[in-house]
PDB file of C-alpha atoms in Angstrom:
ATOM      1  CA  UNK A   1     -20.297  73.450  46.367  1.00 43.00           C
ATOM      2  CA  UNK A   2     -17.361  71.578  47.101  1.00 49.00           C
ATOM      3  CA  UNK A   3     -14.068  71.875  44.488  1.00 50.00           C
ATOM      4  CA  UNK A   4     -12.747  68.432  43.433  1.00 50.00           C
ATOM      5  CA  UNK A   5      -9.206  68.003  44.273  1.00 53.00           C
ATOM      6  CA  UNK A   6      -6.991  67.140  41.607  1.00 52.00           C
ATOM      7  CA  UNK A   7      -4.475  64.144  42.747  1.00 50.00           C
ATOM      8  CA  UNK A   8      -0.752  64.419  42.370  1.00 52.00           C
ATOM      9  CA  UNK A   9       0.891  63.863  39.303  1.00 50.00           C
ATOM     10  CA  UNK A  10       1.913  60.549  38.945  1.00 47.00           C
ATOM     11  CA  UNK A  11      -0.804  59.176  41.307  1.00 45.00           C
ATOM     12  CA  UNK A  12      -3.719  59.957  38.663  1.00 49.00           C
ATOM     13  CA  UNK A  13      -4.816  56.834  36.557  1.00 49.00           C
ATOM     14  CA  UNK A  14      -3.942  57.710  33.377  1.00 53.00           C
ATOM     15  CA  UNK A  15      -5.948  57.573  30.099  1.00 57.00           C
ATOM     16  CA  UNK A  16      -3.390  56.086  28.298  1.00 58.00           C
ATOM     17  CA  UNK A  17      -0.855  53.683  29.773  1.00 74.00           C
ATOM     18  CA  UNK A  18       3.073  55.191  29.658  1.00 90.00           C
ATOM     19  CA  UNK A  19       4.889  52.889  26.626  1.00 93.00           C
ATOM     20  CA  UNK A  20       8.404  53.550  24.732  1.00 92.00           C
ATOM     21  CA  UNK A  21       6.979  54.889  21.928  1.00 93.00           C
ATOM     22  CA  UNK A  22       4.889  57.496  23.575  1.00 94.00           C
ATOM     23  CA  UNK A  23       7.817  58.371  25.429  1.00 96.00           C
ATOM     24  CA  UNK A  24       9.893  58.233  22.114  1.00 96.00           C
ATOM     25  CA  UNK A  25       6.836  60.513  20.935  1.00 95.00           C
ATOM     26  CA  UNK A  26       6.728  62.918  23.019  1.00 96.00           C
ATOM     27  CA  UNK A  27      10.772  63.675  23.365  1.00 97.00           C
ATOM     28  CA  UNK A  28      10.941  64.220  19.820  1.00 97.00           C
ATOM     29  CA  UNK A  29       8.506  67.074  20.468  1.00 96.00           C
ATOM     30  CA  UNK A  30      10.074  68.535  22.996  1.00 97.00           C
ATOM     31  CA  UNK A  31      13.379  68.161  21.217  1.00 97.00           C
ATOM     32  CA  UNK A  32      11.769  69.716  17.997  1.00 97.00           C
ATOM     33  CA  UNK A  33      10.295  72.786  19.614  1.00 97.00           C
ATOM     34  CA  UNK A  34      13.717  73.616  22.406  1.00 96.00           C
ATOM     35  CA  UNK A  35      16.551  71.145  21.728  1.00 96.00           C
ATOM     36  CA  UNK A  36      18.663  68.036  22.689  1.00 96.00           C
ATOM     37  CA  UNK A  37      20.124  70.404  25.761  1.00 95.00           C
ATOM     38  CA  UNK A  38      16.904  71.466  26.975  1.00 96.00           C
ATOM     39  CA  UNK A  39      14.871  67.802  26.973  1.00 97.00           C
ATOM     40  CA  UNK A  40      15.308  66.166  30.792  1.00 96.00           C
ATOM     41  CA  UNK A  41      13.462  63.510  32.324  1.00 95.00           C
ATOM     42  CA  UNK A  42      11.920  65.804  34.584  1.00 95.00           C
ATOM     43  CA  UNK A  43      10.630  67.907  31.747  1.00 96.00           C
ATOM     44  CA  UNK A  44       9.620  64.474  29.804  1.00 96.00           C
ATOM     45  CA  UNK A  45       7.269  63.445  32.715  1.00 94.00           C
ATOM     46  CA  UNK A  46       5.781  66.983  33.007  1.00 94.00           C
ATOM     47  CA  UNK A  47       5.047  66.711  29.601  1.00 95.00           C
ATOM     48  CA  UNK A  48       3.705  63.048  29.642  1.00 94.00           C
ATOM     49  CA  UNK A  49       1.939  64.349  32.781  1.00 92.00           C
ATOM     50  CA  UNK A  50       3.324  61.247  34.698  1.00 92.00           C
ATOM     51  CA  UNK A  51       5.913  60.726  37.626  1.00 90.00           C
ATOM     52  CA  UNK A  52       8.956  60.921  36.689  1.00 88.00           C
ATOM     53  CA  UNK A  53       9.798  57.513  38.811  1.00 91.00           C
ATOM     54  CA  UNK A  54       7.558  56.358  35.994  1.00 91.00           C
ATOM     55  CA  UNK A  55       9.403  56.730  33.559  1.00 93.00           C
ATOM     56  CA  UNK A  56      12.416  54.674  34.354  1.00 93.00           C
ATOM     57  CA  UNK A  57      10.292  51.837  34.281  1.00 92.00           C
ATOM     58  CA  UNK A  58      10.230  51.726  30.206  1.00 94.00           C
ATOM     59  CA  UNK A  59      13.903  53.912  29.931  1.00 95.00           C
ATOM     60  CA  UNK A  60      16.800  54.162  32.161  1.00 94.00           C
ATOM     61  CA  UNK A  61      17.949  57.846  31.565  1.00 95.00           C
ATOM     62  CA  UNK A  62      18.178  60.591  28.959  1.00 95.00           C
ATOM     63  CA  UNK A  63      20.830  58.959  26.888  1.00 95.00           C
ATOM     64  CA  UNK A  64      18.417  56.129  26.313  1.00 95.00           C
ATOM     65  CA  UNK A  65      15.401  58.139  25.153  1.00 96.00           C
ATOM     66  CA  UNK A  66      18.116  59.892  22.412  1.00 95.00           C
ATOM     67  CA  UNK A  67      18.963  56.635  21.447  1.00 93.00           C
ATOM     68  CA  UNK A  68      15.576  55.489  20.790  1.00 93.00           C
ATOM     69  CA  UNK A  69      14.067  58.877  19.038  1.00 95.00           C
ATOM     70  CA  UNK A  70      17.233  58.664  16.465  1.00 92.00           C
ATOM     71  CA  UNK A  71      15.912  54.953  15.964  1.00 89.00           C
ATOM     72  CA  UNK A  72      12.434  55.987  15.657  1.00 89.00           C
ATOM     73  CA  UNK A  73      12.634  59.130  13.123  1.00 91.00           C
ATOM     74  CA  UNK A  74      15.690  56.611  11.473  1.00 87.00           C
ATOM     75  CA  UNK A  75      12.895  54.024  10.621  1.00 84.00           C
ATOM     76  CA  UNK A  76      10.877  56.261   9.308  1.00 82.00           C
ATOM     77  CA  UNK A  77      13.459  56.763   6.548  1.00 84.00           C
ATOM     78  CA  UNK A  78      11.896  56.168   3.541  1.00 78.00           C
ATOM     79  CA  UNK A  79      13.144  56.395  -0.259  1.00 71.00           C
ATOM     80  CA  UNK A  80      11.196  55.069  -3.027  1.00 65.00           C
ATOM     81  CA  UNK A  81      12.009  51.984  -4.763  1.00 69.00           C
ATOM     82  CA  UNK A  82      13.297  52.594  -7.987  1.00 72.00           C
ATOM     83  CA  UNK A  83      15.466  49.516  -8.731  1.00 71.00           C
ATOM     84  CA  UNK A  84      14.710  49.836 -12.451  1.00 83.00           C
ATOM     85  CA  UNK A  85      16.276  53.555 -12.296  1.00 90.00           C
ATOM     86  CA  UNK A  86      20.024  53.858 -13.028  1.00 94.00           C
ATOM     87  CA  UNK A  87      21.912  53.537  -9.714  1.00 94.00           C
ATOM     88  CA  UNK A  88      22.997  57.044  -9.987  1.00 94.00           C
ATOM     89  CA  UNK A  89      19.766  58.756 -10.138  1.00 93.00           C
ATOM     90  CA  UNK A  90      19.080  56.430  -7.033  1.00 93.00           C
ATOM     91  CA  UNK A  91      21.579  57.714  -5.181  1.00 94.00           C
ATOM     92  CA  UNK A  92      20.485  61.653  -5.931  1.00 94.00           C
ATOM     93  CA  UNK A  93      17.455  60.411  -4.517  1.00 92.00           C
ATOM     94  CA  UNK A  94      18.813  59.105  -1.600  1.00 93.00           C
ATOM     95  CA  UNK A  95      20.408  61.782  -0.774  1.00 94.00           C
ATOM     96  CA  UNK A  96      17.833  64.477  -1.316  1.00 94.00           C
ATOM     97  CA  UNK A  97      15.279  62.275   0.963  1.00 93.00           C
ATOM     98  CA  UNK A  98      18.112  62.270   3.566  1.00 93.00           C
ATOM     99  CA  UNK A  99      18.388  65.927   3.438  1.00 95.00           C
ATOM    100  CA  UNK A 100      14.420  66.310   3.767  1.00 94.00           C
ATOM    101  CA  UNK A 101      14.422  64.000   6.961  1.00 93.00           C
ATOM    102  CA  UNK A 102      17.247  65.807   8.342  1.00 94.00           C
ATOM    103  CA  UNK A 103      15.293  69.020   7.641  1.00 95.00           C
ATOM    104  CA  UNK A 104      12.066  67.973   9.262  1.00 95.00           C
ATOM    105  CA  UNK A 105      13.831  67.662  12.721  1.00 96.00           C
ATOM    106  CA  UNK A 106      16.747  69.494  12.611  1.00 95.00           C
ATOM    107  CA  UNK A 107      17.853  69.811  16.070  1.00 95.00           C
ATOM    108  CA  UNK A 108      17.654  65.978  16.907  1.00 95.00           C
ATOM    109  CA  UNK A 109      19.521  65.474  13.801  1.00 94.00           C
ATOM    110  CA  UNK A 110      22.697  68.135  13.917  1.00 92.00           C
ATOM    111  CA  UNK A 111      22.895  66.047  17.612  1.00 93.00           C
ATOM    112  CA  UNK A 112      22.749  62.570  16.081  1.00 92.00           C
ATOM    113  CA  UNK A 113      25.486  63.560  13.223  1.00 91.00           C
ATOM    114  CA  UNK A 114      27.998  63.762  16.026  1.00 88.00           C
ATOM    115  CA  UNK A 115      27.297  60.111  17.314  1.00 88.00           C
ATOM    116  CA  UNK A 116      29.366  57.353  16.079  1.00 87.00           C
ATOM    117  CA  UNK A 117      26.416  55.120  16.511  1.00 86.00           C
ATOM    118  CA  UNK A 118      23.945  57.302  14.633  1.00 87.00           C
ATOM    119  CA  UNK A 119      23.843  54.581  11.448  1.00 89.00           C
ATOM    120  CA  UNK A 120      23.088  51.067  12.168  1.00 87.00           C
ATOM    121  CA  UNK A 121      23.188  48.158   9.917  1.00 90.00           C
ATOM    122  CA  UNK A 122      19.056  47.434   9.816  1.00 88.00           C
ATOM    123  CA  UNK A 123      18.710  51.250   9.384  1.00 89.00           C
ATOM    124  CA  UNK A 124      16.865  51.758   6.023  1.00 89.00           C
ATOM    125  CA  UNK A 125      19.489  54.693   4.687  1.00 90.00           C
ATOM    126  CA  UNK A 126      22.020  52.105   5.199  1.00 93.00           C
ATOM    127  CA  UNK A 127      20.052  49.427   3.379  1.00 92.00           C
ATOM    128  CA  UNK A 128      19.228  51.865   0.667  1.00 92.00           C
ATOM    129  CA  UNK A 129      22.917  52.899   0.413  1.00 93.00           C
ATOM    130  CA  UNK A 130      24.204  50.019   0.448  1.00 95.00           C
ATOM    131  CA  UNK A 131      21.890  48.089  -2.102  1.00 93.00           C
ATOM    132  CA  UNK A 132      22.682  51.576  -4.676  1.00 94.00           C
ATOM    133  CA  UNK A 133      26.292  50.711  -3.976  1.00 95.00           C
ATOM    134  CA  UNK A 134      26.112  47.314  -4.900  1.00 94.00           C
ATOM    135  CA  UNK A 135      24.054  48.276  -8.044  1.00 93.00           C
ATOM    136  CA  UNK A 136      26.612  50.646  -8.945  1.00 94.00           C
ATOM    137  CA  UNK A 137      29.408  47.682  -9.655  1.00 93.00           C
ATOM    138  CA  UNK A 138      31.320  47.918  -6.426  1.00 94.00           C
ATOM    139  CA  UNK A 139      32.458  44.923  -5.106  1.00 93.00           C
ATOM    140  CA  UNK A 140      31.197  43.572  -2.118  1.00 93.00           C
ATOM    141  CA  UNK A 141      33.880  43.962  -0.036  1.00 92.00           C
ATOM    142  CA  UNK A 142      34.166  47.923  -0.866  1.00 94.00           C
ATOM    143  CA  UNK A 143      30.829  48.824  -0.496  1.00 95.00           C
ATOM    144  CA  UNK A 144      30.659  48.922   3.406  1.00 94.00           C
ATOM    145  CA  UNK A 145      33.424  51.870   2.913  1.00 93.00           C
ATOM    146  CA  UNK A 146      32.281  53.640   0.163  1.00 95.00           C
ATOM    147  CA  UNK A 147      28.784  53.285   2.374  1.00 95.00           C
ATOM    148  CA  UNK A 148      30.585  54.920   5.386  1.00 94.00           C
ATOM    149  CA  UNK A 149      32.316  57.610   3.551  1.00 94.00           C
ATOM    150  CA  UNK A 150      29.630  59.001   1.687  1.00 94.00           C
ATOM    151  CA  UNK A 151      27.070  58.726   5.260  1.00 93.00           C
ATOM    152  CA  UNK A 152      30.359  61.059   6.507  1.00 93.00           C
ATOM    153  CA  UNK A 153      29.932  63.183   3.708  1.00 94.00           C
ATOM    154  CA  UNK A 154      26.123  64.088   3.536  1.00 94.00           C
ATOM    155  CA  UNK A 155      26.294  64.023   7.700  1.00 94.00           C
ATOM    156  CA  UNK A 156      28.674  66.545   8.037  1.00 93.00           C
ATOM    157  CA  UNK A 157      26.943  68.189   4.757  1.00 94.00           C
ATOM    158  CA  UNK A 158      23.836  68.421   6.498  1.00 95.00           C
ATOM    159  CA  UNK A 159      25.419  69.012  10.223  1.00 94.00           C
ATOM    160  CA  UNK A 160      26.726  72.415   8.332  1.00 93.00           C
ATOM    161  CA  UNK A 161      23.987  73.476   6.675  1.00 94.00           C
ATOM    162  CA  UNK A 162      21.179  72.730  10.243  1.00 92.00           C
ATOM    163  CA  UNK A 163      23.940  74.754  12.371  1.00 90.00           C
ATOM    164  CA  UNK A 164      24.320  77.603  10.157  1.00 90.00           C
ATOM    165  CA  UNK A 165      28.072  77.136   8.999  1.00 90.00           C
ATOM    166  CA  UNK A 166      27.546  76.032   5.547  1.00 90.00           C
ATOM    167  CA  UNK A 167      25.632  79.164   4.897  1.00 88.00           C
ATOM    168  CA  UNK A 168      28.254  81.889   7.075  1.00 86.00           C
ATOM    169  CA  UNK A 169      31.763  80.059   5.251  1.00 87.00           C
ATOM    170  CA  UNK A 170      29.852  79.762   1.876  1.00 85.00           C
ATOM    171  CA  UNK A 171      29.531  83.753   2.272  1.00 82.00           C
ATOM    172  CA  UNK A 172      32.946  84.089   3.231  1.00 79.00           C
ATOM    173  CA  UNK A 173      34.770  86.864   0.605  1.00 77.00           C
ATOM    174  CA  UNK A 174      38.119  84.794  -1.332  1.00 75.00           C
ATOM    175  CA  UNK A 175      40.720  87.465   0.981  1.00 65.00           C
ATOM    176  CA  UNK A 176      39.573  89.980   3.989  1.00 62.00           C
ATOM    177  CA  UNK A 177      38.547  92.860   2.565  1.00 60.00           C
ATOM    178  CA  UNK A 178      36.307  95.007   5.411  1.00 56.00           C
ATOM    179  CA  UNK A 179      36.439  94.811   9.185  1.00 57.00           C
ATOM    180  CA  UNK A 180      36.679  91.618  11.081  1.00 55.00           C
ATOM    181  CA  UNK A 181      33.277  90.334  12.052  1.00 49.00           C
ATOM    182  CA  UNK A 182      31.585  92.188   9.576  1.00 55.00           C
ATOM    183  CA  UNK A 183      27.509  90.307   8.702  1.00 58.00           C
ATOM    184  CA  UNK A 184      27.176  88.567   5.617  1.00 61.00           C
ATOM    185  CA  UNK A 185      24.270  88.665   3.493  1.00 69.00           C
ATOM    186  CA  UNK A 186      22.472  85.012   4.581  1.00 72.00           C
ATOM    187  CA  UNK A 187      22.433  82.837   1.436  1.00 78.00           C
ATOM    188  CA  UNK A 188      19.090  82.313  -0.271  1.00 86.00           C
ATOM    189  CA  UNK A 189      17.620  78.292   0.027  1.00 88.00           C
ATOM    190  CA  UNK A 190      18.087  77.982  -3.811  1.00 91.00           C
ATOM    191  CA  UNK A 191      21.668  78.698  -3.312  1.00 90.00           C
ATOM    192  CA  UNK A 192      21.780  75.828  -0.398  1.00 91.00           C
ATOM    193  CA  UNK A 193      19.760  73.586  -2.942  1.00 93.00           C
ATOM    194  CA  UNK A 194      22.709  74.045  -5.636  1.00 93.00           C
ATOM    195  CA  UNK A 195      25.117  73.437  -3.226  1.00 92.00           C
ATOM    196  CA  UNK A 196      23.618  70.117  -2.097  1.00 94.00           C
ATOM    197  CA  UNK A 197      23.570  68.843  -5.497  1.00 95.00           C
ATOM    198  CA  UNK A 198      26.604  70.069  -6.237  1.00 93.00           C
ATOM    199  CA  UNK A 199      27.943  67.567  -3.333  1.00 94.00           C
ATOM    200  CA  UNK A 200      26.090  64.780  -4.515  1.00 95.00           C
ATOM    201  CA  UNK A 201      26.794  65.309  -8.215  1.00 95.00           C
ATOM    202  CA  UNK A 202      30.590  65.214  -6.918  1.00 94.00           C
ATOM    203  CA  UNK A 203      29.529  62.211  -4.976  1.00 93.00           C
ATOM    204  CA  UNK A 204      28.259  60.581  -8.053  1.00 94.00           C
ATOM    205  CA  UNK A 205      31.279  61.092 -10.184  1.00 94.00           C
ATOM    206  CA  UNK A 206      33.791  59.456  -6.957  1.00 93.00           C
ATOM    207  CA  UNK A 207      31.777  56.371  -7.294  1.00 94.00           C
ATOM    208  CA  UNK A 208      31.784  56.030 -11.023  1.00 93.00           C
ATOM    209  CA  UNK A 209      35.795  56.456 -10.765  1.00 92.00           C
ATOM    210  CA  UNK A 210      35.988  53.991  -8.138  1.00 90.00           C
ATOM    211  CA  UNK A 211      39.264  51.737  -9.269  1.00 90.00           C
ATOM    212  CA  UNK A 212      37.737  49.027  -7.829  1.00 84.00           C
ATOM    213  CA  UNK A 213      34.640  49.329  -9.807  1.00 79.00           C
ATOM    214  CA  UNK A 214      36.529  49.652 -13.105  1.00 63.00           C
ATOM    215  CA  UNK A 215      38.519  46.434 -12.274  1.00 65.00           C
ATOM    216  CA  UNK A 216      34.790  44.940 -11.797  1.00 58.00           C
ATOM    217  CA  UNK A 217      33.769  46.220 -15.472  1.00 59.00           C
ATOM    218  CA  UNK A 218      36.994  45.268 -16.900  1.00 53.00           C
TER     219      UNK A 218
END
């Protein structure tokens, strides 16, 4: 009986036709289970089970696929509508949504918190931030900075807690008391839950002193 070669990757017809989003899809995948580092275009198309000629067709290099999985798990960025709720118990909310996100991929998003590009205008946690800003009192003209400084502060928040550091300096005795380089218990998640909202809470209370909020009241 004669075996059935199998063609060449990439000269196969495929079942289903190469697009961005499967592409986008699929790289989140790989970045989930190994990393930013470890996802290449050569690995992508293995993957995909295409030719990797293929897939510059629909992306131009590796940068490009980042750029679109950050916009694709970005989108899905979803906090309910509360606009009835006091602004501050929309921001906790916020916040703890952001933190869940972050947590469901947490190696693409420890790499996206060190991009400068990471929030766009149209991106929902911007919207969302944004419009609880503006609820809050602040004037229009502040709210883009108050917006960026608090993204800065959950970000690098969040960038500690996904890499470990959070946890190891939170653990950190007030003066050296044993060898150098001696373990640490690792902190329990309840602690890391307190902690968050600790931040936020802190976050909460900035806003509400805002001087340029209290010359909006006055």
């Amino acid at each position: 009986m004669e075996t059935q070669r199998r063609a060449p990757r990439g000269t196969r017809k495929r079942d289903v036709p190469l697009t961005k989003d499967g592409i986008y899809a699929k790289a989140l995948e790989l970045i989930d289970a190994d990393g930013v580092e470890a996802l290449s275009m050569r690995k992508l198309a293995t993957a995909l089970d295409a030719n990797p000629m293929s897939l510059y067709h629909h992306v131009p290099n590796k940068d490009a696929v980042l750029r679109g999985v950050t916009e694709r798990v970005g989108s899905q960025f979803r906090t309910p509508e509360r606009v009835d709720a006091p602004w501050q118990d929309r921001l906790r909310q916020l916040a703890l949504d952001f933190r869940a996100l972050s947590h469901q991929h947490p190696k693409l998003m420890g790499y996206s918190f060190g991009r400068a590009d990471f929030i766009q205008p149209e991106d929902p946690l911007w919207q969302g931030l944004t419009d609880t800003l503006a609820a809050a009192g602040l004037p229009t003209s502040e709210v883009p900075r108050v917006a960026g400084t608090l993204c800065a502060v959950f970000s690098g928040l969040l960038g500690g807690e996904l890499t470990g550091a959070l946890q190891r300096w939170s653990s950190l005795p007030p003066a050296p008391t044993g060898p150098r380089g001696e373990d640490t218990p690792p902190l329990p998640q309840a602690a890391l839950d307190t902690m968050f909202s600790w931040a936020v809470d802190a976050v909460i209370t900035g806003v509400e002193g805002h001087p340029a909020r209290a010359r909006e009241e006055a």
